[in-house]
Each structure stands twice: as structure tokens, then as C-alpha cells.
């Protein structure tokens, strides 16, 4: 079953978003963009625009999961508060639509996408395009010009890569469990057969006291 993930890079002026679908081992870009507001808009108006934009994206693309960065501490308290408000709006839109929520810290996202926890935005962007199989020509589009959208796509890819890993472990564990169970069942059957056929039986002999003669079970190797 395909898994569709909405990645979001929240901000009160620019909120990047991107939807990626995973079928098997293939990740496909569905759409990506940026919800923008102007500095002269009041904060409540900006938050309303973010909410409305994300609701529209969710309605159109029907993702099952929202993936975004975890909240983090910042020396700039005002910026941290504004970012938290934008995150809250994104979480609200996703919750209203019944999406599952996945949150990752920045290092997790960078490592999952670029294999380096301190990758910069240019490295992240190149890694995202590589994961999605986008050609050099496609990289010159507005998507390539938007770091906000590619950061959102990186969050989505992080969840998809994590989901694939968890699914791989689950399937491997289930397969090993079935194999272990089958082996145990076969061993139990062999043990029961051996015990049954190895029980002593009486062999009457005229004039000679009866003695127990064990039956030897030959098991082919």
C-alpha cells in the first residue's frame, strides 16, 4: 500500500510544504510549494493563511502523515515563540484531517536525507533531488529556488526512510519468527516420535526370563 507523507517547514512568513508518495522502494514527488505572507500582515492573519493553505494541500493530496521538525530551544526567544505558533497551526490542520504526526530533530532529518547530521541547506537540497530522482533541468524550477520547500521535502523523506527501516525490521522479524516456530514444531514432532518408538517392549522367550529390548530409531541425517 502506498504511503503519502506531507512534510512541513513552518514559519510565520514562509511555510514550506511538500508531498511525497512511497510505493515499494520508490519515492515520487507529488507536489511542493511555499505558503507566503507579507510583513504587514498581522500575526493572526498570517497564522490563518498558513492554516488555510495547509488545509487546501491536505484536501487535495490526501496524505496519511505529517512530518516536521521537533520544537527546539533558541537563544532568540521571540523567534522561537513565532516558530512555535506556526508549528501549532500545522499540527492543528493535520489533526483536524486525522493525519498521524511524526516529529524529528534537525540532526535526524539531515542524517536520514544527506547522511550527515551537519549538512547545510545546499547539501540538503541536492540530497532531496537525488532521492526523488529529479534531473538537472528540473532543479532549475521554482522548487530548486525555494529552500523552504526542500526543507519540507527533507522532513517527509526522513519519515519515509524511517518507515521503510521499521517495516523492514518488522517483516524480517515476522519471517524469522515463522521460521523459528516451524523449526520448533518439527523438532517437537521428531522428539515425540523418538520417545514413542524408543519405549522398551517385552519380548517373551521360552525358558528365558523376559527382558526389555529397546528399539533403535534410525534418523536420516
PDB file of C-alpha atoms in Angstrom:
ATOM      1  CA  UNK A   1       0.000   0.000   0.000  1.00  0.00           C
ATOM      2  CA  UNK A   2       1.468   3.403  -0.931  1.00  0.00           C
ATOM      3  CA  UNK A   3       2.319   5.830   1.854  1.00  0.00           C
ATOM      4  CA  UNK A   4       1.886   9.540   1.238  1.00  0.00           C
ATOM      5  CA  UNK A   5       3.624  11.987   3.581  1.00  0.00           C
ATOM      6  CA  UNK A   6       3.261  15.748   3.914  1.00  0.00           C
ATOM      7  CA  UNK A   7       6.447  17.440   5.060  1.00  0.00           C
ATOM      8  CA  UNK A   8       6.206  20.948   6.501  1.00  0.00           C
ATOM      9  CA  UNK A   9       8.870  23.550   7.295  1.00  0.00           C
ATOM     10  CA  UNK A  10       6.872  26.062   9.370  1.00  0.00           C
ATOM     11  CA  UNK A  11       7.451  29.795   9.557  1.00  0.00           C
ATOM     12  CA  UNK A  12       5.197  32.784  10.104  1.00  0.00           C
ATOM     13  CA  UNK A  13       6.305  34.448   6.857  1.00  0.00           C
ATOM     14  CA  UNK A  14       7.183  31.413   4.721  1.00  0.00           C
ATOM     15  CA  UNK A  15       5.916  27.890   5.373  1.00  0.00           C
ATOM     16  CA  UNK A  16       7.361  25.290   3.051  1.00  0.00           C
ATOM     17  CA  UNK A  17       5.448  22.111   2.278  1.00  0.00           C
ATOM     18  CA  UNK A  18       5.975  19.034   0.138  1.00  0.00           C
ATOM     19  CA  UNK A  19       4.080  15.809  -0.502  1.00  0.00           C
ATOM     20  CA  UNK A  20       5.946  12.597  -1.347  1.00  0.00           C
ATOM     21  CA  UNK A  21       4.473   9.184  -2.105  1.00  0.00           C
ATOM     22  CA  UNK A  22       6.343   5.944  -1.454  1.00  0.00           C
ATOM     23  CA  UNK A  23       5.452   2.794  -3.402  1.00  0.00           C
ATOM     24  CA  UNK A  24       7.744  -0.075  -2.552  1.00  0.00           C
ATOM     25  CA  UNK A  25      11.255   1.351  -2.710  1.00  0.00           C
ATOM     26  CA  UNK A  26      10.353   4.285  -4.991  1.00  0.00           C
ATOM     27  CA  UNK A  27       9.703   7.809  -3.716  1.00  0.00           C
ATOM     28  CA  UNK A  28       7.796  10.154  -6.019  1.00  0.00           C
ATOM     29  CA  UNK A  29       7.308  13.894  -5.645  1.00  0.00           C
ATOM     30  CA  UNK A  30       3.604  14.736  -5.767  1.00  0.00           C
ATOM     31  CA  UNK A  31       3.793  18.484  -5.201  1.00  0.00           C
ATOM     32  CA  UNK A  32       5.642  21.129  -3.222  1.00  0.00           C
ATOM     33  CA  UNK A  33       5.386  24.820  -2.559  1.00  0.00           C
ATOM     34  CA  UNK A  34       5.506  27.683  -0.079  1.00  0.00           C
ATOM     35  CA  UNK A  35       2.712  29.460   1.767  1.00  0.00           C
ATOM     36  CA  UNK A  36       3.794  33.083   1.960  1.00  0.00           C
ATOM     37  CA  UNK A  37       2.648  36.077   3.952  1.00  0.00           C
ATOM     38  CA  UNK A  38       3.755  39.685   3.972  1.00  0.00           C
ATOM     39  CA  UNK A  39       5.335  41.537   6.837  1.00  0.00           C
ATOM     40  CA  UNK A  40       2.424  43.961   7.010  1.00  0.00           C
ATOM     41  CA  UNK A  41       0.002  41.114   7.753  1.00  0.00           C
ATOM     42  CA  UNK A  42      -0.837  40.779  11.424  1.00  0.00           C
ATOM     43  CA  UNK A  43       0.280  37.594  13.175  1.00  0.00           C
ATOM     44  CA  UNK A  44      -3.276  36.213  13.470  1.00  0.00           C
ATOM     45  CA  UNK A  45      -3.755  36.809   9.735  1.00  0.00           C
ATOM     46  CA  UNK A  46      -0.510  35.009   8.901  1.00  0.00           C
ATOM     47  CA  UNK A  47      -1.496  32.030  11.022  1.00  0.00           C
ATOM     48  CA  UNK A  48      -4.895  31.930   9.346  1.00  0.00           C
ATOM     49  CA  UNK A  49      -3.198  31.898   5.926  1.00  0.00           C
ATOM     50  CA  UNK A  50      -0.899  29.035   6.972  1.00  0.00           C
ATOM     51  CA  UNK A  51      -3.841  27.017   8.255  1.00  0.00           C
ATOM     52  CA  UNK A  52      -5.950  27.638   5.162  1.00  0.00           C
ATOM     53  CA  UNK A  53      -3.051  26.787   2.849  1.00  0.00           C
ATOM     54  CA  UNK A  54      -2.245  23.515   4.613  1.00  0.00           C
ATOM     55  CA  UNK A  55      -5.906  22.505   4.739  1.00  0.00           C
ATOM     56  CA  UNK A  56      -6.051  23.018   0.972  1.00  0.00           C
ATOM     57  CA  UNK A  57      -2.910  20.910   0.436  1.00  0.00           C
ATOM     58  CA  UNK A  58      -4.202  18.114   2.682  1.00  0.00           C
ATOM     59  CA  UNK A  59      -7.589  18.113   0.964  1.00  0.00           C
ATOM     60  CA  UNK A  60      -6.036  17.915  -2.497  1.00  0.00           C
ATOM     61  CA  UNK A  61      -3.285  15.340  -1.867  1.00  0.00           C
ATOM     62  CA  UNK A  62      -4.737  13.263   0.974  1.00  0.00           C
ATOM     63  CA  UNK A  63      -1.514  12.437   2.863  1.00  0.00           C
ATOM     64  CA  UNK A  64      -1.630   9.978   5.750  1.00  0.00           C
ATOM     65  CA  UNK A  65       1.201  11.509   7.785  1.00  0.00           C
ATOM     66  CA  UNK A  66       2.526  14.959   8.669  1.00  0.00           C
ATOM     67  CA  UNK A  67       6.300  15.067   9.211  1.00  0.00           C
ATOM     68  CA  UNK A  68       8.097  18.113  10.607  1.00  0.00           C
ATOM     69  CA  UNK A  69      10.933  19.213  12.861  1.00  0.00           C
ATOM     70  CA  UNK A  70      10.558  18.966  16.611  1.00  0.00           C
ATOM     71  CA  UNK A  71      10.357  22.163  18.603  1.00  0.00           C
ATOM     72  CA  UNK A  72      13.771  23.259  19.827  1.00  0.00           C
ATOM     73  CA  UNK A  73      15.213  25.812  22.214  1.00  0.00           C
ATOM     74  CA  UNK A  74      16.639  29.025  20.793  1.00  0.00           C
ATOM     75  CA  UNK A  75      18.573  31.955  22.195  1.00  0.00           C
ATOM     76  CA  UNK A  76      16.152  34.197  20.303  1.00  0.00           C
ATOM     77  CA  UNK A  77      13.044  33.738  22.420  1.00  0.00           C
ATOM     78  CA  UNK A  78      10.850  35.819  20.119  1.00  0.00           C
ATOM     79  CA  UNK A  79      11.763  33.744  17.051  1.00  0.00           C
ATOM     80  CA  UNK A  80      11.203  30.507  18.961  1.00  0.00           C
ATOM     81  CA  UNK A  81       7.743  31.672  20.021  1.00  0.00           C
ATOM     82  CA  UNK A  82       6.800  32.648  16.456  1.00  0.00           C
ATOM     83  CA  UNK A  83       8.043  29.317  15.113  1.00  0.00           C
ATOM     84  CA  UNK A  84       6.070  27.507  17.808  1.00  0.00           C
ATOM     85  CA  UNK A  85       2.905  29.311  16.752  1.00  0.00           C
ATOM     86  CA  UNK A  86       3.411  28.297  13.111  1.00  0.00           C
ATOM     87  CA  UNK A  87       4.095  24.691  14.174  1.00  0.00           C
ATOM     88  CA  UNK A  88       0.915  24.720  16.233  1.00  0.00           C
ATOM     89  CA  UNK A  89      -1.150  25.754  13.228  1.00  0.00           C
ATOM     90  CA  UNK A  90       0.395  22.974  11.116  1.00  0.00           C
ATOM     91  CA  UNK A  91      -0.314  20.422  13.848  1.00  0.00           C
ATOM     92  CA  UNK A  92      -3.880  21.694  14.121  1.00  0.00           C
ATOM     93  CA  UNK A  93      -4.536  21.330  10.384  1.00  0.00           C
ATOM     94  CA  UNK A  94      -3.099  17.808  10.390  1.00  0.00           C
ATOM     95  CA  UNK A  95      -5.019  16.771  13.500  1.00  0.00           C
ATOM     96  CA  UNK A  96      -8.291  18.059  12.081  1.00  0.00           C
ATOM     97  CA  UNK A  97      -7.750  15.873   8.998  1.00  0.00           C
ATOM     98  CA  UNK A  98      -6.852  12.807  11.064  1.00  0.00           C
ATOM     99  CA  UNK A  99      -3.209  12.619   9.967  1.00  0.00           C
ATOM    100  CA  UNK A 100      -0.595  10.817  12.023  1.00  0.00           C
ATOM    101  CA  UNK A 101       2.104  13.143  13.352  1.00  0.00           C
ATOM    102  CA  UNK A 102       5.827  12.397  13.089  1.00  0.00           C
ATOM    103  CA  UNK A 103       8.402  14.775  14.575  1.00  0.00           C
ATOM    104  CA  UNK A 104      12.182  14.577  14.127  1.00  0.00           C
ATOM    105  CA  UNK A 105      15.024  16.749  15.349  1.00  0.00           C
ATOM    106  CA  UNK A 106      17.100  18.572  12.694  1.00  0.00           C
ATOM    107  CA  UNK A 107      20.051  16.195  13.033  1.00  0.00           C
ATOM    108  CA  UNK A 108      17.821  13.176  12.399  1.00  0.00           C
ATOM    109  CA  UNK A 109      16.430  14.744   9.231  1.00  0.00           C
ATOM    110  CA  UNK A 110      19.845  15.740   7.896  1.00  0.00           C
ATOM    111  CA  UNK A 111      21.307  12.318   8.626  1.00  0.00           C
ATOM    112  CA  UNK A 112      18.370  10.475   7.046  1.00  0.00           C
ATOM    113  CA  UNK A 113      18.499  12.566   3.870  1.00  0.00           C
ATOM    114  CA  UNK A 114      22.139  13.614   3.417  1.00  0.00           C
ATOM    115  CA  UNK A 115      23.883  11.010   5.639  1.00  0.00           C
ATOM    116  CA  UNK A 116      25.484  13.884   7.548  1.00  0.00           C
ATOM    117  CA  UNK A 117      23.986  15.482  10.650  1.00  0.00           C
ATOM    118  CA  UNK A 118      25.557  18.895   9.948  1.00  0.00           C
ATOM    119  CA  UNK A 119      24.664  19.200   6.272  1.00  0.00           C
ATOM    120  CA  UNK A 120      23.894  22.741   5.113  1.00  0.00           C
ATOM    121  CA  UNK A 121      20.831  23.769   3.105  1.00  0.00           C
ATOM    122  CA  UNK A 122      22.597  23.368  -0.258  1.00  0.00           C
ATOM    123  CA  UNK A 123      23.660  19.824   0.612  1.00  0.00           C
ATOM    124  CA  UNK A 124      20.163  19.010   1.835  1.00  0.00           C
ATOM    125  CA  UNK A 125      18.659  20.335  -1.384  1.00  0.00           C
ATOM    126  CA  UNK A 126      20.974  18.243  -3.561  1.00  0.00           C
ATOM    127  CA  UNK A 127      20.256  15.153  -1.466  1.00  0.00           C
ATOM    128  CA  UNK A 128      16.498  15.696  -1.767  1.00  0.00           C
ATOM    129  CA  UNK A 129      16.713  15.944  -5.561  1.00  0.00           C
ATOM    130  CA  UNK A 130      18.840  12.800  -5.655  1.00  0.00           C
ATOM    131  CA  UNK A 131      16.361  10.843  -3.531  1.00  0.00           C
ATOM    132  CA  UNK A 132      13.483  11.941  -5.750  1.00  0.00           C
ATOM    133  CA  UNK A 133      15.347  11.307  -8.999  1.00  0.00           C
ATOM    134  CA  UNK A 134      14.913  14.867 -10.266  1.00  0.00           C
ATOM    135  CA  UNK A 135      17.034  15.807 -13.257  1.00  0.00           C
ATOM    136  CA  UNK A 136      19.301  18.835 -13.505  1.00  0.00           C
ATOM    137  CA  UNK A 137      16.725  20.594 -15.666  1.00  0.00           C
ATOM    138  CA  UNK A 138      14.033  20.160 -13.047  1.00  0.00           C
ATOM    139  CA  UNK A 139      16.356  21.591 -10.414  1.00  0.00           C
ATOM    140  CA  UNK A 140      16.174  24.991 -12.140  1.00  0.00           C
ATOM    141  CA  UNK A 141      12.453  25.292 -11.389  1.00  0.00           C
ATOM    142  CA  UNK A 142      10.934  27.330  -8.592  1.00  0.00           C
ATOM    143  CA  UNK A 143      11.266  24.285  -6.344  1.00  0.00           C
ATOM    144  CA  UNK A 144      15.053  24.498  -6.527  1.00  0.00           C
ATOM    145  CA  UNK A 145      14.890  28.195  -5.693  1.00  0.00           C
ATOM    146  CA  UNK A 146      12.946  27.525  -2.502  1.00  0.00           C
ATOM    147  CA  UNK A 147      14.931  26.220   0.451  1.00  0.00           C
ATOM    148  CA  UNK A 148      11.693  26.194   2.473  1.00  0.00           C
ATOM    149  CA  UNK A 149      10.068  23.654   0.153  1.00  0.00           C
ATOM    150  CA  UNK A 150      13.141  21.414   0.006  1.00  0.00           C
ATOM    151  CA  UNK A 151      13.450  21.512   3.808  1.00  0.00           C
ATOM    152  CA  UNK A 152       9.836  20.341   3.970  1.00  0.00           C
ATOM    153  CA  UNK A 153      10.577  17.561   1.478  1.00  0.00           C
ATOM    154  CA  UNK A 154      13.567  16.543   3.601  1.00  0.00           C
ATOM    155  CA  UNK A 155      11.253  16.118   6.598  1.00  0.00           C
ATOM    156  CA  UNK A 156       8.935  13.937   4.513  1.00  0.00           C
ATOM    157  CA  UNK A 157      11.838  11.835   3.222  1.00  0.00           C
ATOM    158  CA  UNK A 158      13.136  11.395   6.760  1.00  0.00           C
ATOM    159  CA  UNK A 159       9.851   9.825   7.806  1.00  0.00           C
ATOM    160  CA  UNK A 160       9.649   7.653   4.700  1.00  0.00           C
ATOM    161  CA  UNK A 161      13.172   6.363   5.246  1.00  0.00           C
ATOM    162  CA  UNK A 162      12.403   5.707   8.904  1.00  0.00           C
ATOM    163  CA  UNK A 163       9.145   3.961   7.959  1.00  0.00           C
ATOM    164  CA  UNK A 164      10.924   1.757   5.435  1.00  0.00           C
ATOM    165  CA  UNK A 165      13.500   0.776   8.049  1.00  0.00           C
ATOM    166  CA  UNK A 166      10.851  -0.069  10.636  1.00  0.00           C
ATOM    167  CA  UNK A 167       8.846  -2.044   8.058  1.00  0.00           C
ATOM    168  CA  UNK A 168      11.977  -3.924   7.005  1.00  0.00           C
ATOM    169  CA  UNK A 169      12.695  -4.897  10.614  1.00  0.00           C
ATOM    170  CA  UNK A 170       9.067  -5.890  11.178  1.00  0.00           C
ATOM    171  CA  UNK A 171       8.967  -8.129   8.120  1.00  0.00           C
ATOM    172  CA  UNK A 172      12.343  -9.667   8.913  1.00  0.00           C
ATOM    173  CA  UNK A 173      11.281 -10.350  12.497  1.00  0.00           C
ATOM    174  CA  UNK A 174       7.983 -11.860  11.388  1.00  0.00           C
ATOM    175  CA  UNK A 175       9.744 -14.065   8.851  1.00  0.00           C
ATOM    176  CA  UNK A 176      12.301 -15.208  11.416  1.00  0.00           C
ATOM    177  CA  UNK A 177       9.513 -15.834  13.901  1.00  0.00           C
ATOM    178  CA  UNK A 178       7.636 -18.039  11.435  1.00  0.00           C
ATOM    179  CA  UNK A 179      10.823 -19.926  10.635  1.00  0.00           C
ATOM    180  CA  UNK A 180      11.667 -20.383  14.309  1.00  0.00           C
ATOM    181  CA  UNK A 181       8.147 -21.580  15.040  1.00  0.00           C
ATOM    182  CA  UNK A 182       8.225 -24.086  12.184  1.00  0.00           C
ATOM    183  CA  UNK A 183      11.627 -25.404  13.281  1.00  0.00           C
ATOM    184  CA  UNK A 184      10.415 -25.797  16.859  1.00  0.00           C
ATOM    185  CA  UNK A 185       7.324 -27.655  15.682  1.00  0.00           C
ATOM    186  CA  UNK A 186       9.403 -30.056  13.576  1.00  0.00           C
ATOM    187  CA  UNK A 187      11.778 -30.698  16.473  1.00  0.00           C
ATOM    188  CA  UNK A 188       8.841 -31.420  18.783  1.00  0.00           C
ATOM    189  CA  UNK A 189       7.392 -33.944  16.319  1.00  0.00           C
ATOM    190  CA  UNK A 190      10.755 -35.698  15.968  1.00  0.00           C
ATOM    191  CA  UNK A 191      11.206 -35.755  19.737  1.00  0.00           C
ATOM    192  CA  UNK A 192       7.738 -37.248  20.257  1.00  0.00           C
ATOM    193  CA  UNK A 193       8.317 -39.892  17.578  1.00  0.00           C
ATOM    194  CA  UNK A 194      11.679 -40.809  19.053  1.00  0.00           C
ATOM    195  CA  UNK A 195      10.265 -41.124  22.558  1.00  0.00           C
ATOM    196  CA  UNK A 196       7.336 -43.215  21.349  1.00  0.00           C
ATOM    197  CA  UNK A 197       9.444 -45.648  19.318  1.00  0.00           C
ATOM    198  CA  UNK A 198      12.221 -45.836  21.919  1.00  0.00           C
ATOM    199  CA  UNK A 199       9.964 -47.097  24.714  1.00  0.00           C
ATOM    200  CA  UNK A 200      11.013 -50.625  25.845  1.00  0.00           C
ATOM    201  CA  UNK A 201       8.845 -53.548  24.828  1.00  0.00           C
ATOM    202  CA  UNK A 202       8.644 -57.059  26.295  1.00  0.00           C
ATOM    203  CA  UNK A 203       9.922 -59.915  24.106  1.00  0.00           C
ATOM    204  CA  UNK A 204       8.821 -63.259  25.607  1.00  0.00           C
ATOM    205  CA  UNK A 205      11.359 -66.097  25.225  1.00  0.00           C
ATOM    206  CA  UNK A 206      10.607 -69.714  26.219  1.00  0.00           C
ATOM    207  CA  UNK A 207      12.588 -70.735  29.225  1.00  0.00           C
ATOM    208  CA  UNK A 208      14.376 -67.430  29.451  1.00  0.00           C
ATOM    209  CA  UNK A 209      13.336 -64.609  31.733  1.00  0.00           C
ATOM    210  CA  UNK A 210      11.636 -61.783  29.942  1.00  0.00           C
ATOM    211  CA  UNK A 211      13.838 -58.769  29.321  1.00  0.00           C
ATOM    212  CA  UNK A 212      13.332 -55.390  27.779  1.00  0.00           C
ATOM    213  CA  UNK A 213      14.773 -54.920  24.306  1.00  0.00           C
ATOM    214  CA  UNK A 214      14.985 -51.308  23.178  1.00  0.00           C
ATOM    215  CA  UNK A 215      14.073 -50.417  19.642  1.00  0.00           C
ATOM    216  CA  UNK A 216      16.643 -48.214  17.916  1.00  0.00           C
ATOM    217  CA  UNK A 217      15.236 -45.355  15.830  1.00  0.00           C
ATOM    218  CA  UNK A 218      17.377 -44.524  12.840  1.00  0.00           C
ATOM    219  CA  UNK A 219      17.103 -40.889  11.857  1.00  0.00           C
ATOM    220  CA  UNK A 220      18.435 -39.950   8.450  1.00  0.00           C
ATOM    221  CA  UNK A 221      20.842 -37.040   8.571  1.00  0.00           C
TER     222      UNK A 221
END
